[in-house]
XYZ file of C-alpha atoms in Angstrom:
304
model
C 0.000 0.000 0.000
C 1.120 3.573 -0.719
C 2.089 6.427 1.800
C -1.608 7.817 2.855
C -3.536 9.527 5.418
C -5.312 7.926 8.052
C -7.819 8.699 11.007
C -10.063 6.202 12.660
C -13.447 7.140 10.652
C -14.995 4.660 8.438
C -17.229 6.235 6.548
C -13.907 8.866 5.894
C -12.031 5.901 5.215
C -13.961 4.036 3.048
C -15.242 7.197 0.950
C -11.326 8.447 -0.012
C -10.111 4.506 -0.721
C -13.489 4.284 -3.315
C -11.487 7.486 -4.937
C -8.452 6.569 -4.017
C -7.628 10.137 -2.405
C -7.071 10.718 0.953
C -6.352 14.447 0.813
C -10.247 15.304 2.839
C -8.636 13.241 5.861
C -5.407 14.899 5.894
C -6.820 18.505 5.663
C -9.346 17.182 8.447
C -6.539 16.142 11.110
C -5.103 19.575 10.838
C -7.995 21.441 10.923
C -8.814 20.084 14.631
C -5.428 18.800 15.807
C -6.258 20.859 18.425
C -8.846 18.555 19.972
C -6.429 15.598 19.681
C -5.120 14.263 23.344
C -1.792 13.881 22.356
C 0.179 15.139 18.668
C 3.212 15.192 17.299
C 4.444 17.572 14.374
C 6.537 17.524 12.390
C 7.393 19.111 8.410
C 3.597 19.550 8.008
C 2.623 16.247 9.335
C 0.522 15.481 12.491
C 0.540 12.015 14.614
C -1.405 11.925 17.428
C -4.629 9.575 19.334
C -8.131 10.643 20.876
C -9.427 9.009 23.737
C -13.012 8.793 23.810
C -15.389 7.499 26.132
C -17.226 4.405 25.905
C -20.622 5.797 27.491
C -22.812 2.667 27.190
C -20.106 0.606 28.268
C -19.298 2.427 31.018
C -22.946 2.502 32.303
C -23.898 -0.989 31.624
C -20.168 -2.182 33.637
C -19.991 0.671 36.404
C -16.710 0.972 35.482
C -14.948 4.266 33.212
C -14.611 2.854 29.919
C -12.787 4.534 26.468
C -12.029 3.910 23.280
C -8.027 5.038 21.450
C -8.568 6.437 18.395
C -5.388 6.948 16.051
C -5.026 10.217 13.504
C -1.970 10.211 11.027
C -1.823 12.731 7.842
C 1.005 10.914 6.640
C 1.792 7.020 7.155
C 3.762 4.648 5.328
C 1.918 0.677 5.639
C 5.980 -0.317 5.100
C 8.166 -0.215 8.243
C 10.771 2.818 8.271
C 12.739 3.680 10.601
C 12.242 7.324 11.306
C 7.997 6.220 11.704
C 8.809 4.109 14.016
C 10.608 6.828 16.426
C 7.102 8.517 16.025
C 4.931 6.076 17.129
C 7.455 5.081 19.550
C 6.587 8.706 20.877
C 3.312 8.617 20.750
C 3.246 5.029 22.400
C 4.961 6.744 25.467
C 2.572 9.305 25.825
C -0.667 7.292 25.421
C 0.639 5.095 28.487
C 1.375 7.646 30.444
C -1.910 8.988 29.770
C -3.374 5.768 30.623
C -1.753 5.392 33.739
C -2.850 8.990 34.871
C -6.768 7.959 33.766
C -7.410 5.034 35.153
C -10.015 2.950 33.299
C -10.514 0.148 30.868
C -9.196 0.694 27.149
C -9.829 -0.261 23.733
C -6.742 0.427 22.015
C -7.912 0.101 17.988
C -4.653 -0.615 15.884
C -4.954 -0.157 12.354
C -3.524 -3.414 11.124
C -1.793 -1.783 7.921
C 0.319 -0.220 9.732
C 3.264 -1.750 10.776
C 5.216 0.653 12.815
C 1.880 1.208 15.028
C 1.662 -2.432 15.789
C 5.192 -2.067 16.465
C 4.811 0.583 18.915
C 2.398 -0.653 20.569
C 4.275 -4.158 21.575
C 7.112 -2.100 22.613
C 5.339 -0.144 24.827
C 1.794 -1.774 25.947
C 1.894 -4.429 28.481
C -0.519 -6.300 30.040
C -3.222 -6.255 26.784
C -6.068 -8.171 26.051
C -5.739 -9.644 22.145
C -9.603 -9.453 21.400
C -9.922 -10.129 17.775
C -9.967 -7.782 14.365
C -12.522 -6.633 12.173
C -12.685 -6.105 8.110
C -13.942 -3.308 6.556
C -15.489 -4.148 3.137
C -17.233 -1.662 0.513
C -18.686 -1.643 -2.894
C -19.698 1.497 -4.737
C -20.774 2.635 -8.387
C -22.670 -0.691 -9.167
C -26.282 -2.392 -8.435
C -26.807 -5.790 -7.683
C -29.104 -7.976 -9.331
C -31.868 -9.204 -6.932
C -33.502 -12.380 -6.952
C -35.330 -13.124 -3.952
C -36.449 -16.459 -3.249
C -40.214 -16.342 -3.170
C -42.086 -14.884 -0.556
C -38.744 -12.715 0.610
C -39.418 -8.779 0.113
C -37.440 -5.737 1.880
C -37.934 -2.636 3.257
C -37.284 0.224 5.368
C -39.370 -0.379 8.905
C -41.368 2.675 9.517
C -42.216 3.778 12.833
C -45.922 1.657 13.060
C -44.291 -1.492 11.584
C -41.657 -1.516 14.624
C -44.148 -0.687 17.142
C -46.046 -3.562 15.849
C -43.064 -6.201 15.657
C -40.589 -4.953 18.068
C -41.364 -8.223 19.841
C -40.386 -10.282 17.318
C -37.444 -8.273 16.238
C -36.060 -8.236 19.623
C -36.588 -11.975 20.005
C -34.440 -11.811 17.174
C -31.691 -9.998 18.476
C -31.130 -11.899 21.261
C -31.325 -15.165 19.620
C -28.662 -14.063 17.151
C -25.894 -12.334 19.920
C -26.489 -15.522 22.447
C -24.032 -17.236 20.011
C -21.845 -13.745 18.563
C -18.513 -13.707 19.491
C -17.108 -10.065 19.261
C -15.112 -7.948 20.796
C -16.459 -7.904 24.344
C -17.215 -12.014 24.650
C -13.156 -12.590 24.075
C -12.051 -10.101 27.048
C -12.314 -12.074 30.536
C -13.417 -8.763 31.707
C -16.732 -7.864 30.156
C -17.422 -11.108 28.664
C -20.392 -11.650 31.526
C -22.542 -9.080 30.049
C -21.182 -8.786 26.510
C -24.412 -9.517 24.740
C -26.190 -6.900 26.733
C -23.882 -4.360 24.966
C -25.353 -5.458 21.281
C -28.587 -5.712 22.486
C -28.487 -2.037 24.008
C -27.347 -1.028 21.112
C -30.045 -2.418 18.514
C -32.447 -1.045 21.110
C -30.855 2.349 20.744
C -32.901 2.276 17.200
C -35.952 1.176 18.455
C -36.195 4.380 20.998
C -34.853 6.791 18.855
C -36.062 6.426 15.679
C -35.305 7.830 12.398
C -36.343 7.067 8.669
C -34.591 4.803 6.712
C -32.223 3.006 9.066
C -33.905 -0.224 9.850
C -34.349 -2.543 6.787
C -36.278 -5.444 7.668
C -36.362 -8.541 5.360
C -40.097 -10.579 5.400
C -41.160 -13.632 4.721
C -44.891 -13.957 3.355
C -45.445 -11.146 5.836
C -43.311 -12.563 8.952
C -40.500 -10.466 9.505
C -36.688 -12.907 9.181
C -34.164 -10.273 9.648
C -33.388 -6.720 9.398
C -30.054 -4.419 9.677
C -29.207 -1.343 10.678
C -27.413 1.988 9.274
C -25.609 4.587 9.509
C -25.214 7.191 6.795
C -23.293 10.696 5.903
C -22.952 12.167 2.721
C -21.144 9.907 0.705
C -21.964 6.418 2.391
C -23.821 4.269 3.981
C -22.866 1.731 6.491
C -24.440 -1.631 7.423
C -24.019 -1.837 11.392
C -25.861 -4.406 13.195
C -28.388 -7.666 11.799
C -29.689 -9.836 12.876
C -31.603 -13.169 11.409
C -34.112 -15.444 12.458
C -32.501 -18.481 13.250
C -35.841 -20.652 11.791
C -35.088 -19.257 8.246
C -31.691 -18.594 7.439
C -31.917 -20.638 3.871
C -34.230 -18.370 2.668
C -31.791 -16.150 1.925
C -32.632 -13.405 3.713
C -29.806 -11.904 4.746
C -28.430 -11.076 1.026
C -31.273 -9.943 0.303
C -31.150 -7.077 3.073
C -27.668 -6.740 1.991
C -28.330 -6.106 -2.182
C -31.318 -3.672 -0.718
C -28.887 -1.527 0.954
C -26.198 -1.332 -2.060
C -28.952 -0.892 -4.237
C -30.256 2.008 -2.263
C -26.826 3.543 -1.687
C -26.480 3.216 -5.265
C -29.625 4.908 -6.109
C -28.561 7.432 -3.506
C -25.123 7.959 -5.348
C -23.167 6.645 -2.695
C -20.822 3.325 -1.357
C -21.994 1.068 0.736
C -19.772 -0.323 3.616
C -19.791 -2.821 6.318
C -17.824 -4.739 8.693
C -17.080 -7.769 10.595
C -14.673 -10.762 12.565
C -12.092 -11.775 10.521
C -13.041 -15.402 10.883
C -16.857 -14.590 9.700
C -16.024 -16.237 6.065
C -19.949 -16.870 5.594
C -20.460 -13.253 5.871
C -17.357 -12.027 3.766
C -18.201 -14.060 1.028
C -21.479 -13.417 1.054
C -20.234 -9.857 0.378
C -17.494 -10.728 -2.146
C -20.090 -12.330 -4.201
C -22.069 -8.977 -4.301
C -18.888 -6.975 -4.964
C -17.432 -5.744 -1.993
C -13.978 -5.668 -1.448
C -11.820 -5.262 1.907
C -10.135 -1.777 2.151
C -9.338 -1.736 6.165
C -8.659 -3.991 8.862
C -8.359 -2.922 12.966
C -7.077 -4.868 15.729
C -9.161 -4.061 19.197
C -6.563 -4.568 22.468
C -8.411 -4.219 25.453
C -6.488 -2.963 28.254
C -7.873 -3.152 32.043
C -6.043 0.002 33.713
C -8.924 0.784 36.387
């Protein structure tokens, strides 16, 4: 991969590798470097992280929880020396900022680049390996739909999900009793770990807006739906769920061409994301077009 700019944003992300231009996230880092808790500078170029906090983690655990976010204007995915130095620097920093805020940590590594892996095993001890994720996107093309019969999709409105939130729900839990993300690896929050994915779909239920629940039926009997998020140029598939009773219908692609077909008609990309060991889904996705752009690894550390 080429020298390029990088800041922890998908739908950023996934918009300048679709036009292979990263020039909107390098003038964004500098124009709020300011807000960043730690930065580096140097012949134009900023390095730094943002710690955010986790609120519905903290709340549902008791416990602070954040989230490490990385910001680079300028990164090479190929080791160099004087990079290294860099992130060697702002390594230091971020554990001494840790160890001042006491809390527990997602550290998200961007997985392309080496010297920030590096860094991080130099100067991290004492993490929590708890999987990666793939980003994958698709843009500038339909996809052919052929239901099976019976299968339609559609964006719930508010009546529908008042009607079948029930159902839906049911759903949801079904589906995250056997997910296995983030939150299930770590020792620490694995007791309640479904309770974060479930707060999360629920989130949509109780704060509804238009178009950002497509629901996939069955003769009438809602099978599945997903979630999304969307900005200007893209739209991201978030969270979905299927009924485990009819999974060979093939309801999930069908939500799936629905939402590239309506980012299409929409004149955007369409993005999502999962494990790196969820082949079913990737291919799934690879069959519709998508392609993998960006890959994260999440190390949980427990500083509290």
């Amino acid at each position: 991969m080429p020298v390029l700019s990088y800041m922890d944003n998908i739908f950023k992300l996934s918009y300048c590798f679709v036009n292979r231009d990263y020039s909107s996230i390098c003038d964004e880092i500098r124009s709020m470097k300011e807000t960043l808790n730690y930065r580096y500078e140097e012949g134009g170029g900023v390095w730094g992280y943002k710690i955010f906090q986790n609120k519905p983690v903290s709340k549902l655990y008791g416990f602070d929880a954040y989230v490490v976010r990385f910001y680079f204007t300028k990164v090479d995915t190929l080791h160099n020396d004087h990079q290294e130095r860099i992130m060697d620097r702002l390594f230091v920093a971020l554990k001494k900022e840790m160890d001042n805020m006491k809390g527990y940590y997602n550290v998200r590594v961007p997985a392309h680049v080496v010297d920030v892996v590096k860094g991080l095993n130099k100067h991290m001890s004492g993490g929590i390996f708890c999987g990666g994720t793939v980003e994958q996107v698709v843009s500038g093309k339909k996809v052919e739909m052929v239901p099976k019969e019976g299968v339609t999709s559609f964006f719930a409105d508010r009546e529908y999900l008042k009607e079948h939130r029930d159902k839906l729900m049911e759903m949801t839990y079904t589906s995250f009793e056997s997910y296995q993300g983030q939150y299930h690896i770590s020792p620490v929050t694995d007791d309640k770990a479904g309770i974060i994915y479930e707060k999360w779909i629920e989130s949509y239920f109780e704060n509804f807006e238009n178009n950002t629940i497509m629901v996939a039926e069955y003769y009438g009997e809602p099978i599945g739906f997903c979630t999304i998020g969307e900005d200007e140029h893209m739209v991201e598939g978030q969270l979905s769920a299927i009924s485990g009773d009819h999974r060979k219908l093939g309801g999930y692609r069908t939500l799936i061409s629905s939402l590239i077909n309506y980012a299409y008609d929409n004149g955007k990309g369409f993005t999502a994301s999962t494990q790196f060991d969820n082949y079913i889904v990737q291919g799934t996705w690879n069959s519709m077009g998508m392609k993998p752009y960006f890959s994260f690894y999440n190390f949980h550390f427990d500083n509290r």
